[in-house]
Structure formats: structure tokens, C-alpha cells
Amino acid sequence: MNKPGFRIVFAALITLFVMGFFAYRLMNIQIVNAEEIKKQILSDSQYEQVIKATRGEIVDKNGDPFAENIMGYDVVIDRAMLPRDRENDILLELTRLFDRLGEEWIDNLPITAYMPFSYLNDRENDVARLKRLVDVNEYATAEDVISWLNARYRLEGYSPLEARKIAGIKYEMEQRGFNPSVQYTFAKNIGISSVIRIKELSYQLPGADIIESTVRSNPSGEIAPHLIGLVGPIYREEYEELKQKGYAMNDIIGKSGSELAFEEHLRGEDGLREIFTDHTGKVINVEETRSPVPGNTVRLTIDKNLQLAAQESLIKQILNLNETARPREGREADYGAVVAIEVKTGKVLACATYPSYDLNRYLEDYAILAGDEAGTPLLNRALFGAYAPASSFKPVVATAAMGNGLIGEGSTYLCSQVFTLPGSQHRFTCLGFHGNTNLYNAMRVSCNIFFYNAGLNVGIDKVNETARMYGLGEPTGVELAERVGYRSSPVTKENLGAGEWFLGDTLQSSIGQLYHSFTPLQLANYAATIANRGTRMKLTLVDEIMDYAQKETVEAFRPVVAEQMPYPREAFEAVVSSMVAASGPSGTARIFSYYPVTVASKTGTPETADLCNSVFIAFAPAEDPEIAVAVVIENGWHGFTSAPVAKDLFDEYFGFNRAAATPSVT
């Protein structure tokens, strides 16, 4: 080919290549990526907005709901669609509409909505938070704070009450981190008639929208409220830590109980959407880029029916004592707790405390609930009550003495009703004259002198080591916060500033008095460990973690042994046998004399500064235990006054007829 011809061919090829390249680019621009490029051309701003994940639910062991989600309608405000120059006017118009509709909007400003302005009662923490925001001294009045908020939110020109309404919304917006990516929830769960009216007037309220949402509901708010717990908003002082975990300021988070303990399972994963606006601020496109994933369902070990039986029985027995007992012999009974545990697994089946409250009325009743006159219903006595065990501690001493080979089943101590330490003038007494008494009879009649002698022979260190292995004064492993307590010992006495330890302290400690301080949860676990013949289980409130639809298991529960006590089985069998005797016709808990299953039990009557508490531990069936129970009634006078509560739980658990006649305690 000659040179001119080659040049022509080469030039043609170059031309075709360039034309092909431009044709390819045009096809991508006009066809393949047309929408994306159109958005880039038209869009002046692009925002990423979070789509909230549905929170997981909490159910009982049978799947009955404790905390569930119901569909509702929320009014939200979107910064991307809210005209900046009309923001305050739109918010005020929204409040006027809500007033006409009889709906409430979120207003957490701790200042009255009427004049003269003053701080709300029982909102000290919220007031302190507000003062920190406005940077005023602790003596600043509500009027001072309102003036500062009016200046901050440019509320000049509005009447004082109008300005207060707007300030309440703007303050909450600021607390919730309101921005183009984070919507602000103006009102939750409004009525359907209000939804229709707001939609009709939407042209007057740019930036306000109605969305379907899930509303946290507690269908059985009076059942186990301390265990289920509450959800609430994130506050600014919490946010610094929580934002590292991916939380936004407007998120809802578990605040107490299981809602807090299992937050990581319940939370879910938020989705994302992109919002494109033009230079005028008008939204031109919305795209979901990541779908939200709902949280998991937490199936608790709590049996709702057994829990209800525990709560009702505890109240019934306290009221019964108030009406029928003698003064200073139970009539003053007021507070209490009861715990039931599945012996072989460590699952908590019921955990009740009295007085209690209704989760659904927590906010409305908070001022009353937080007052001393209400008997501290917010305190979970089952996990945080601190009680001496009194004679219910005697199985510890018996186990230590037999386990260390210091006594046998036939060993006896002489009970002449009075015990005097050698070289001492202190006299320690027993409630009866029992003569030469072995373990079986000593537990049956709760002979103090037998356990004084046993405790002295074993020594306080070995007694307390046995108590430790039983889990008394030790964490139980339960997922919720709990009090650990302590055992009566020379170290405890010193830590309490009570001075030197004496042999008389060992005697008192051996019958469960002095410095012992345990929770009802620990006492129930102790009873379960006796029932298990020395195998202490780690306690749990979780049966299973499932997906939101409850179709697949995400995490299954497996029993965990917390302690295997090193004593021979014969020692535990002897203790169990003696506790069965305590439930017999001549025992301290003879309410179980003719019970359909064999019950092993022990009463306790802890002395307090004024009146005596009532403590009772039991498990059944004694030969192959399934359930262990501990009951405490404050000012209940004697251990046997708590026994009817345990009986009601056994009736419910085993399905016995509650109306069946049983001998009463006399």
C-alpha cells in the first residue's frame, strides 16, 4: 500500500475510534446512567437519612408477650423539607392544630406551659440538664431560662405562651440531634381521625409528615415490670459513649431491666435512604440504599402464669397477715419478694417483688412511685433486697460439718435450752428444750443449740467457704444488675466498723444472724443447690434468642455449672432428709405435711432493729427436684408465714387444685 493510501486508512480508523468512544459515552449518559446523571445535574444537596429498625420483642418462656410492638402513627418533622424562614410559624401552627384535635405532642422542657413559669416538680435531673445547656447558674429561675431560650430560638414577636410552646419543641429537637439526616418525632401514636385531618392540612405544614411506626407496648404491664424494664430516649450526656456504638441522638434505647440487659439483641440494624433536593430545597428523589433489619426476640425463662401466681400470692399473704396476725407477730408485714428457679438448669421461672408498679403507667405515676411513702415500688427487692437468712442458713452449717467429717447423721448435741460459752457470761438460747438432738431432729424443730455447737466445731472460715460455694454473697450470673451482699465474718465485721470478732459472733453467724446479707435470688439459688446435691448452676433469665418472627434460633441457652461442691453426696442427702422433716407434721413448715409431692424446706426468722422478717426456702419433689423457691416478707415475724406463698407456687407449677384442702399452720 502506498503512503497516501495508508494515511487515509489510518485517519479513518482514528476517526471511527473517536466516534465510537463518544457514542459509547453518550449511550452511558443518555441511557445506562441517565437517572443518576439527571440527579447529579438537578440535585443541589444530597442527604442520607436513617430508617429506624423495629425493636425486637420480649416474650415469656411460652411465647406470651411481655414487651411487643404495635402499629401506630407518628408525626415527624423533616429538616430537608422544613422552610427555614417559616420554621417557628409552622411549629406553632402544628401545636394549634394538635390543641384542636385534642392530641399531645412531645414536650420534655421541665418548665410549666402556663404563667408564671416555674420548674416542674420531681424533674430535678432534667432541670439540671437544661441549666447546663443554657449555661446559667444553679439559682437561675425558670423565667431566666425562658428568656435565654427565646433569644436562642429567635422567638421575639410571639406571645409568652406561644414562645414557650415553640421553645419546648426546639429544645427537644436540639436534644434529639435534629438535622437533615435525622427526623424529629413531634408526636407519637396519634389517633386515626387526627391522621386524616393532618393529611388534609399538609399543604399548610411543609416539613411535617405522618409515618407508620411501631409503638412499644406492655400488654401485661403489671407482670414482672422490674424484670422487663423500660425504653427511653438517649440524652446528650449519654450520647458521647453511645455514638461509638452506632446510635443516633434520636434513638430509643433500653433503660432498665431486660430492655437494657438485652439491648444488643433487641436493637436491630437501621436502614438508610438517600434524599436528593434541588437548589430550591425541593425533594426530587428518594432512594432506599439499605433495608432495616428488625431486632431479635428475647424469650425469657419467666413463666407468665407462675410469675402472676407469685405476685398475687405475695400480696395476698401480706394482706392476710395485716388483717389476722397479732401486733408484732406479722400484722406489720409490708414488703417482700419471691423467686422460683428451675433446679437442674438455673433458669429463673418467677421473680416477684412487692410493692410493684405498672409499666404502662410509669411516666404518669413516677412522682408517686419515687416517693418514700409508696414503699419504694421501683426497688427490685428480689435482686436488690438485703436480708439476713436466720435459720434458713442452718443447712449451710450442716453441710459444712458433715462435708468436713465433723459430724455424722447420728451425731448429737445436748440442747438444754441455754448455751454458755466456756469462760463467758453470755448465754445463748434455743426456743425449745430438745435434749440430745441429731441433725434430723435439729433441722425439723430448728434447734439453735445444735447449730451453735456445729458452727463452733467447724469454725467460721469453713462455714463461710461452704456458704460461698452455695452462692450466698456471690454473683448469681443473672443478666440483670443485682446486689452481691456479704457473709458474716471477721473481715465483714471489720469492714463495717463493728470491731473485733468473738466466738459469740460465730454462734450468731451459725444460725444466720449478725452480718449476713443476701438477696432472695441468692437464697433461691442456694435452695436449688441443696436440691442439686451440691451442684450450683449459673442463673439466667434467657431461654432463647430468636429472630424477630420467632422462626429461627439465633442463640440457644445452655445450662452452666457455676460451682461443684466437693463434699460427699451422703452429706447432701442427710441435709435434704432433715429439710423434708422440717416440712412434716411436727416440723416448722407443716403446711406441707400432706402435700402431693415431697417438699424439703427451712424457715428463718431474721431479727431486725425492730421486728422480725420472715424467710422461707423450699424445693420439690425432694427426691428428684424440679423447682426451688425462696420467699421473704419484711416484718413477717416468723419463717412459716412465708410458706403459703411457696405452696401457691408449687400448686401452680405442678398443676394441683388450688382449692384442695390442706392443713393450716397453727
XYZ file of C-alpha atoms in Angstrom:
666
model
C 0.000 0.000 0.000
C 1.376 3.422 -0.944
C 1.868 6.044 1.696
C -1.117 8.303 0.813
C -3.478 5.311 0.934
C -2.098 4.213 4.299
C -2.591 7.689 5.720
C -6.232 7.714 4.589
C -6.954 4.314 6.125
C -5.219 5.248 9.381
C -7.105 8.523 9.623
C -10.387 6.729 9.020
C -9.643 4.226 11.758
C -8.791 7.001 14.205
C -11.994 8.818 13.273
C -14.092 5.667 13.770
C -12.451 5.010 17.152
C -13.122 8.557 18.388
C -16.705 8.464 17.120
C -17.225 5.048 18.761
C -15.861 6.325 22.065
C -18.184 9.329 22.059
C -21.114 7.145 21.022
C -20.360 4.861 23.987
C -20.193 7.841 26.350
C -23.454 9.248 25.010
C -25.153 5.885 25.479
C -23.958 5.751 29.098
C -25.076 9.298 29.765
C -28.432 9.142 27.995
C -29.463 5.522 28.630
C -27.389 3.497 31.109
C -26.729 6.178 33.745
C -29.374 8.675 32.696
C -31.188 8.776 36.050
C -28.016 9.081 38.100
C -26.647 11.876 35.959
C -30.025 13.605 35.975
C -29.945 13.579 39.785
C -26.415 14.948 39.790
C -27.433 17.752 37.454
C -30.657 18.646 39.247
C -29.571 17.942 42.821
C -28.149 20.779 44.833
C -27.964 18.715 48.034
C -27.912 15.039 48.924
C -28.801 13.768 52.396
C -28.527 10.345 53.942
C -31.432 9.549 56.261
C -31.731 6.678 58.729
C -34.647 4.230 58.511
C -35.275 3.021 62.036
C -35.220 -0.728 62.627
C -38.097 -2.311 64.509
C -37.096 -3.199 68.056
C -37.155 -6.885 68.967
C -39.803 -8.164 71.342
C -39.608 -9.760 74.798
C -41.745 -12.830 75.485
C -42.105 -15.360 78.293
C -40.951 -18.986 78.057
C -44.191 -19.928 76.284
C -44.070 -17.073 73.796
C -46.612 -14.814 75.541
C -45.581 -11.174 75.038
C -44.123 -9.021 77.792
C -42.929 -6.184 75.521
C -44.212 -6.065 71.966
C -44.637 -3.654 69.082
C -47.973 -2.398 67.835
C -48.509 -0.279 64.755
C -49.120 3.410 65.300
C -48.865 6.751 63.569
C -46.218 9.321 64.415
C -45.917 12.920 63.272
C -42.344 13.626 62.229
C -40.615 16.763 61.045
C -38.050 16.552 58.262
C -35.369 19.233 58.242
C -34.810 18.796 54.490
C -38.423 19.788 53.797
C -38.941 22.422 56.509
C -38.687 26.006 55.195
C -36.051 27.735 57.300
C -37.719 31.143 57.152
C -41.082 29.765 58.389
C -39.867 27.148 60.868
C -41.227 28.700 64.061
C -44.557 29.622 62.450
C -45.071 26.075 61.188
C -44.260 24.590 64.593
C -46.717 26.967 66.270
C -49.423 26.141 63.725
C -48.823 22.438 64.368
C -49.344 22.923 68.119
C -52.559 24.845 67.468
C -53.831 22.017 65.277
C -52.946 19.471 67.969
C -54.806 21.532 70.559
C -57.906 21.488 68.358
C -57.559 17.746 67.797
C -57.047 17.027 71.495
C -53.696 15.355 70.802
C -50.482 15.741 72.787
C -47.059 16.410 71.359
C -43.663 15.663 72.869
C -42.605 18.412 75.257
C -39.906 17.483 77.743
C -38.947 21.021 78.719
C -39.102 20.870 82.560
C -40.880 24.221 82.814
C -44.613 24.779 83.178
C -46.576 25.562 79.996
C -48.500 28.280 81.839
C -47.565 31.518 83.540
C -45.909 32.356 85.820
C -43.243 29.987 84.534
C -41.696 27.622 87.094
C -39.729 24.382 87.110
C -41.744 21.165 87.162
C -41.706 19.160 90.375
C -39.773 15.856 90.520
C -37.736 16.794 87.432
C -34.513 17.800 89.182
C -32.228 15.924 86.774
C -33.973 17.401 83.741
C -33.781 20.895 85.189
C -30.062 20.461 85.850
C -29.578 19.277 82.241
C -31.455 22.327 80.942
C -29.382 24.719 83.054
C -26.178 23.156 81.716
C -27.397 23.716 78.157
C -28.193 27.392 78.707
C -25.091 27.823 80.857
C -26.757 29.527 83.806
C -26.006 29.146 87.497
C -27.948 26.753 89.694
C -30.006 29.604 91.172
C -31.392 30.758 87.804
C -35.184 30.962 87.740
C -37.451 29.386 85.142
C -38.162 32.899 83.823
C -34.397 33.412 83.330
C -34.141 30.182 81.351
C -37.211 31.023 79.218
C -35.669 34.391 78.324
C -32.466 32.658 77.241
C -34.389 30.123 75.125
C -36.394 32.909 73.469
C -33.166 34.551 72.388
C -31.573 31.260 71.300
C -34.529 30.222 69.144
C -35.439 33.750 67.898
C -38.883 33.811 69.443
C -39.252 37.588 69.718
C -42.648 38.696 68.450
C -44.523 35.707 69.846
C -46.630 35.862 72.991
C -45.006 34.344 76.125
C -47.161 31.195 75.933
C -46.610 30.812 72.176
C -42.878 31.211 72.678
C -42.968 28.607 75.468
C -44.641 26.087 73.120
C -42.101 26.624 70.360
C -39.175 26.609 72.808
C -40.284 23.237 74.164
C -40.183 21.757 70.663
C -36.905 23.419 69.648
C -35.256 22.336 72.903
C -36.273 18.720 72.325
C -35.119 18.955 68.687
C -31.719 20.047 69.934
C -31.591 17.214 72.454
C -32.521 14.676 69.767
C -29.887 15.887 67.251
C -32.401 17.143 64.645
C -30.709 17.693 61.263
C -31.331 16.921 57.566
C -30.335 13.306 58.192
C -32.257 12.843 61.441
C -36.014 13.368 61.549
C -37.628 14.725 64.691
C -40.618 12.901 66.181
C -43.107 15.608 67.099
C -45.808 13.251 68.409
C -46.240 9.512 68.793
C -49.188 7.177 68.298
C -51.855 9.715 67.359
C -55.444 8.727 66.606
C -56.605 7.800 63.120
C -59.024 10.755 62.921
C -56.092 13.061 63.652
C -54.051 11.350 60.950
C -56.759 12.128 58.386
C -57.053 15.770 59.434
C -53.290 16.377 59.422
C -53.022 14.874 55.947
C -55.819 17.171 54.754
C -53.890 20.197 56.021
C -50.451 19.003 54.937
C -50.157 21.873 52.427
C -50.120 24.271 55.390
C -47.470 22.287 57.240
C -44.479 21.724 54.954
C -41.848 19.571 56.638
C -44.396 17.738 58.784
C -45.278 14.212 57.779
C -47.085 11.173 59.154
C -45.325 7.828 59.218
C -46.339 4.384 60.343
C -44.254 3.325 63.302
C -44.002 0.691 65.959
C -45.062 1.633 69.465
C -43.580 -0.213 72.434
C -46.406 -1.867 74.309
C -46.520 -3.876 77.518
C -49.738 -5.913 77.318
C -49.181 -7.209 80.846
C -47.586 -4.130 82.359
C -48.207 -5.236 85.949
C -46.476 -8.596 85.488
C -42.731 -8.557 86.224
C -42.206 -4.837 85.491
C -38.803 -4.806 87.226
C -37.614 -7.673 85.017
C -38.981 -6.322 81.734
C -37.889 -2.726 82.199
C -38.313 0.426 80.156
C -37.065 2.063 76.980
C -36.391 5.757 76.630
C -34.581 8.449 74.645
C -30.841 8.982 74.608
C -29.725 12.100 76.466
C -26.862 14.303 75.442
C -24.609 13.171 78.305
C -25.075 9.538 77.206
C -24.516 10.189 73.544
C -20.728 10.568 73.576
C -20.367 6.933 74.597
C -23.302 5.541 72.623
C -22.417 7.153 69.311
C -19.325 4.932 69.229
C -21.763 2.020 69.051
C -23.659 3.498 66.120
C -26.520 5.157 67.984
C -28.115 8.419 66.849
C -29.355 11.104 69.213
C -32.982 10.359 68.370
C -32.728 6.613 69.030
C -34.702 4.779 71.674
C -32.643 2.575 73.984
C -33.245 0.168 76.856
C -33.100 1.979 80.188
C -33.708 -0.784 82.729
C -34.483 -4.471 83.186
C -34.356 -6.807 80.205
C -34.788 -3.883 77.821
C -31.357 -2.704 78.979
C -29.690 -6.071 79.612
C -30.507 -7.439 76.146
C -30.220 -4.192 74.220
C -27.711 -5.608 71.734
C -30.164 -8.352 70.749
C -33.270 -6.153 70.704
C -31.803 -3.192 68.897
C -31.789 -4.317 65.252
C -29.910 -2.659 62.369
C -31.120 0.616 60.916
C -31.543 1.075 57.172
C -30.607 4.082 55.030
C -32.288 6.205 52.384
C -30.817 8.980 50.220
C -32.741 12.206 49.685
C -31.911 14.442 46.721
C -33.028 18.089 46.615
C -32.624 20.804 44.012
C -31.237 24.278 44.598
C -34.626 25.444 45.930
C -34.683 22.689 48.573
C -37.411 20.716 46.830
C -37.023 16.941 47.112
C -36.572 15.449 43.659
C -35.768 11.841 44.531
C -35.663 9.411 47.463
C -33.895 6.037 47.309
C -33.599 3.297 49.928
C -29.987 2.157 49.882
C -30.096 -0.261 52.806
C -33.123 -2.028 54.239
C -33.560 -2.063 58.039
C -33.201 -5.370 59.899
C -35.528 -5.811 62.897
C -34.109 -6.762 66.287
C -34.263 -10.266 67.696
C -36.924 -11.601 70.028
C -35.745 -12.435 73.541
C -37.572 -15.392 75.041
C -37.207 -15.219 78.811
C -37.196 -18.125 81.252
C -40.045 -16.464 83.159
C -43.338 -18.344 83.096
C -46.023 -15.636 82.977
C -48.568 -17.790 84.825
C -46.111 -18.709 87.572
C -44.976 -15.085 87.811
C -48.553 -13.934 88.202
C -49.159 -16.594 90.848
C -46.057 -15.395 92.719
C -47.150 -11.762 92.647
C -50.731 -12.454 93.666
C -49.759 -14.863 96.444
C -47.203 -12.455 97.905
C -49.754 -9.636 98.053
C -52.445 -11.957 99.407
C -50.260 -13.241 102.230
C -49.068 -9.777 103.262
C -52.657 -8.508 103.365
C -53.723 -11.639 105.238
C -51.072 -11.007 107.890
C -52.150 -7.360 108.143
C -55.694 -8.469 108.889
C -55.273 -11.610 111.003
C -51.878 -11.595 112.725
C -51.237 -10.210 116.168
C -49.353 -6.928 116.654
C -45.589 -7.510 116.352
C -46.313 -11.061 115.147
C -46.879 -10.357 111.466
C -49.532 -7.654 111.454
C -46.893 -5.110 110.405
C -45.842 -7.149 107.317
C -45.402 -4.772 104.419
C -42.850 -5.594 101.703
C -41.441 -8.787 100.237
C -40.084 -10.840 97.360
C -40.341 -14.362 95.988
C -38.117 -16.203 93.494
C -38.567 -19.586 91.807
C -35.768 -21.416 89.980
C -35.673 -24.481 87.759
C -33.323 -26.651 89.790
C -31.421 -28.544 87.111
C -30.848 -25.615 84.729
C -30.641 -22.434 86.787
C -33.480 -20.818 84.821
C -35.382 -18.188 86.780
C -39.079 -19.104 86.473
C -40.567 -16.329 88.600
C -39.127 -13.276 90.313
C -41.648 -11.058 92.081
C -41.341 -8.092 94.406
C -43.876 -6.114 96.405
C -44.805 -3.290 96.226
C -44.656 -3.087 92.462
C -45.976 -0.905 89.631
C -47.459 -0.917 86.116
C -45.048 -0.331 83.250
C -47.816 1.274 81.225
C -48.322 3.956 83.886
C -44.687 4.535 84.806
C -44.459 8.084 83.460
C -47.848 9.162 84.778
C -47.187 7.680 88.225
C -43.482 8.467 88.527
C -43.852 11.189 91.161
C -45.815 8.777 93.371
C -43.555 5.797 92.644
C -40.439 7.756 93.528
C -41.878 8.979 96.832
C -40.878 7.320 100.094
C -44.495 6.963 101.164
C -45.086 4.444 98.355
C -42.709 1.895 99.869
C -40.093 2.176 97.100
C -42.015 0.171 94.462
C -39.232 0.874 91.952
C -36.829 -1.231 94.049
C -36.491 -4.804 92.831
C -36.303 -6.481 96.226
C -35.764 -9.910 94.664
C -32.415 -8.779 93.232
C -31.516 -5.849 95.484
C -33.171 -6.560 98.824
C -30.604 -7.327 101.546
C -31.708 -9.800 104.206
C -30.217 -11.951 106.931
C -31.280 -15.590 106.357
C -31.616 -16.540 110.049
C -32.375 -20.266 110.476
C -32.653 -20.842 106.731
C -28.831 -20.651 106.923
C -28.651 -23.803 109.074
C -28.343 -26.190 106.075
C -25.060 -24.378 105.289
C -23.665 -25.231 108.714
C -24.955 -28.804 108.481
C -23.308 -29.245 105.061
C -20.006 -27.815 106.308
C -19.994 -30.028 109.402
C -20.893 -33.228 107.549
C -18.822 -32.424 104.483
C -15.721 -31.899 106.609
C -16.358 -35.097 108.593
C -17.026 -33.328 111.894
C -20.476 -34.838 112.452
C -22.439 -37.769 111.086
C -26.162 -38.420 110.754
C -26.212 -39.952 114.223
C -24.109 -37.282 115.929
C -25.932 -35.478 118.727
C -25.572 -32.324 120.768
C -27.313 -31.692 124.073
C -29.924 -28.931 123.953
C -30.918 -27.770 127.425
C -32.386 -24.539 126.013
C -29.392 -22.486 127.174
C -25.861 -22.491 125.761
C -22.983 -20.796 127.582
C -19.574 -20.352 126.014
C -16.726 -21.608 128.214
C -15.195 -18.696 130.110
C -18.009 -16.370 129.078
C -21.000 -14.895 130.835
C -23.007 -14.635 127.600
C -25.964 -17.005 127.423
C -27.310 -18.120 124.028
C -30.745 -19.655 123.955
C -32.931 -22.013 121.976
C -36.708 -21.774 121.586
C -37.161 -25.269 122.991
C -35.655 -27.931 125.227
C -34.655 -30.707 122.813
C -32.275 -32.929 124.798
C -29.751 -34.996 122.822
C -30.531 -33.961 119.257
C -29.217 -35.207 115.914
C -29.256 -33.339 112.595
C -32.612 -34.759 111.511
C -34.442 -33.521 114.587
C -32.408 -30.339 114.896
C -33.467 -29.225 111.402
C -37.056 -30.358 111.983
C -37.501 -28.181 115.073
C -34.806 -25.621 114.147
C -32.736 -26.218 117.282
C -30.298 -23.324 117.738
C -28.010 -25.113 120.189
C -27.284 -27.980 117.780
C -26.067 -25.453 115.192
C -24.185 -23.366 117.758
C -22.112 -26.468 118.535
C -21.760 -27.468 114.880
C -20.701 -23.951 113.895
C -18.104 -23.756 116.646
C -16.654 -27.139 115.692
C -16.436 -26.256 112.003
C -15.208 -22.702 112.506
C -16.415 -19.531 110.832
C -13.990 -19.809 107.909
C -15.228 -23.233 106.767
C -18.839 -22.223 107.373
C -18.401 -19.210 105.130
C -16.495 -21.157 102.495
C -19.454 -23.520 102.308
C -21.826 -20.547 102.098
C -19.701 -19.140 99.263
C -19.938 -22.406 97.331
C -23.706 -22.293 97.828
C -23.646 -18.862 96.165
C -24.562 -16.801 99.223
C -22.919 -13.402 99.000
C -21.797 -14.189 95.439
C -22.989 -13.012 91.979
C -25.607 -15.413 90.644
C -24.732 -14.856 86.985
C -28.184 -13.479 86.154
C -28.083 -10.981 83.278
C -29.667 -8.101 85.213
C -27.888 -5.957 87.774
C -28.020 -7.418 91.286
C -26.743 -6.817 94.812
C -23.937 -9.187 95.798
C -24.241 -8.892 99.577
C -21.792 -10.416 102.054
C -21.282 -13.198 104.604
C -20.870 -12.693 108.333
C -17.138 -12.955 109.031
C -14.277 -11.214 110.850
C -13.447 -9.314 107.645
C -17.047 -8.202 107.158
C -17.284 -7.079 110.759
C -14.084 -5.085 110.402
C -15.251 -3.536 107.114
C -18.482 -2.485 108.801
C -16.501 -0.854 111.597
C -18.025 -3.165 114.232
C -14.771 -4.109 115.962
C -13.144 -7.379 116.975
C -14.551 -10.843 116.208
C -15.556 -13.055 119.156
C -16.664 -16.680 119.491
C -20.148 -15.402 120.259
C -20.166 -13.883 116.756
C -19.507 -17.363 115.339
C -22.514 -18.679 117.262
C -24.800 -15.941 115.969
C -23.488 -16.322 112.429
C -24.088 -20.087 112.554
C -27.820 -19.514 112.910
C -27.877 -16.941 110.099
C -27.882 -13.760 112.158
C -25.370 -10.952 112.674
C -23.738 -9.658 109.443
C -25.106 -11.992 106.766
C -26.791 -10.075 103.946
C -28.243 -11.966 100.971
C -30.824 -11.368 98.263
C -33.938 -13.510 97.716
C -32.420 -14.511 94.366
C -29.334 -15.861 96.149
C -31.488 -17.656 98.702
C -33.463 -19.358 95.916
C -30.243 -20.383 94.186
C -28.931 -21.715 97.498
C -32.081 -23.832 97.882
C -31.657 -25.083 94.314
C -28.042 -26.027 95.027
C -29.064 -28.091 98.050
C -31.668 -29.731 95.828
C -28.965 -30.415 93.236
C -26.848 -32.098 95.930
C -24.055 -29.539 95.673
C -24.156 -28.516 92.018
C -24.746 -24.779 91.768
C -25.958 -23.524 88.409
C -25.330 -20.112 86.922
C -28.676 -18.341 86.925
C -30.187 -16.972 83.739
C -33.267 -15.112 82.561
C -32.781 -16.063 78.901
C -34.305 -19.184 77.437
C -33.522 -18.394 73.812
C -32.723 -15.570 71.389
C -34.809 -15.875 68.221
C -35.213 -13.864 65.047
C -37.951 -11.243 65.041
C -40.519 -13.615 63.527
C -39.675 -16.257 66.165
C -38.996 -18.845 63.469
C -35.253 -19.409 63.878
C -32.997 -19.678 66.927
C -30.171 -17.161 66.935
C -28.674 -18.187 70.274
C -29.762 -21.122 72.408
C -29.432 -21.350 76.192
C -27.132 -23.983 77.654
C -27.008 -24.708 81.403
C -23.734 -23.653 83.015
C -22.363 -25.125 86.244
C -21.036 -22.318 88.440
C -19.769 -24.485 91.327
C -19.404 -28.164 92.088
C -19.153 -28.536 95.851
C -16.519 -31.114 96.897
C -18.495 -32.782 99.690
C -19.737 -36.379 99.522
C -23.295 -36.940 98.316
C -24.180 -38.508 101.665
C -23.752 -35.110 103.312
C -26.311 -33.521 100.987
C -28.711 -36.427 101.312
C -28.632 -36.056 105.090
C -29.334 -32.312 104.803
C -32.195 -32.919 102.348
C -33.672 -35.594 104.591
C -33.616 -33.234 107.564
C -35.269 -30.477 105.491
C -38.019 -32.916 104.492
C -38.554 -33.489 108.212
C -38.987 -29.716 108.623
C -41.952 -29.971 106.201
C -43.525 -32.831 108.172
C -46.382 -32.845 110.711
C -44.100 -31.829 113.584
C -41.798 -29.566 111.555
C -41.634 -25.791 111.308
C -43.335 -25.858 107.863
C -46.048 -28.399 108.468
C -48.271 -26.768 105.849
C -46.673 -29.351 103.544
C -47.448 -32.351 105.802
C -49.963 -33.879 103.404
C -48.777 -32.285 100.183
C -48.971 -34.428 96.991
C -45.197 -34.175 96.445
C -42.386 -34.310 98.982
C -41.177 -30.840 99.951
C -37.845 -30.050 101.597
C -37.842 -26.700 103.372
C -36.346 -24.456 106.019
C -37.835 -21.488 107.823
C -35.964 -18.437 109.046
C -36.884 -15.579 111.386
C -34.234 -12.870 110.991
C -34.143 -10.303 113.757
C -34.026 -6.669 112.678
C -33.718 -3.444 114.651
C -37.419 -3.609 115.447
C -39.496 -6.527 114.135
C -38.587 -9.910 112.672
C -38.614 -10.721 108.976
C -39.901 -13.977 107.534
C -37.653 -16.123 105.310
C -38.573 -19.441 103.747
C -36.694 -21.690 101.312
C -38.009 -24.915 99.783
C -37.727 -27.276 96.831
C -39.772 -30.148 95.409
C -40.019 -33.012 94.781
C -37.265 -33.638 97.322
C -36.168 -36.949 95.783
C -35.890 -35.547 92.223
C -36.189 -31.764 92.500
C -37.595 -29.590 89.730
C -38.310 -26.225 91.348
C -36.753 -24.279 94.236
C -38.370 -21.265 95.903
C -37.301 -18.535 98.309
C -39.729 -16.123 99.959
C -39.001 -13.085 102.124
C -41.662 -10.996 103.863
C -40.405 -7.954 105.718
C -41.794 -7.718 109.261
C -43.466 -11.092 108.697
C -42.470 -12.306 112.191
C -41.726 -15.990 111.518
C -40.468 -18.092 108.622
C -43.613 -20.185 108.394
C -45.691 -17.101 107.497
C -43.960 -17.112 104.094
C -44.611 -20.814 103.489
C -48.109 -20.303 101.979
C -46.549 -18.247 99.186
C -44.197 -21.104 98.307
C -47.142 -23.503 98.419
C -49.083 -21.387 95.920
C -46.122 -21.505 93.544
C -45.830 -25.275 93.876
C -49.584 -25.562 93.250
C -49.254 -23.541 90.054
C -46.103 -25.312 88.885
C -47.356 -28.847 89.482
C -50.914 -28.058 88.424
C -52.531 -29.011 91.730
C -56.034 -27.847 92.556
C -55.659 -24.593 94.464
C -58.934 -25.210 96.233
C -57.773 -28.532 97.681
C -57.919 -28.530 101.452
C -54.601 -28.588 103.252
C -53.923 -28.371 106.987
C -53.265 -24.837 108.140
C -50.282 -23.770 110.184
C -51.099 -23.477 113.853
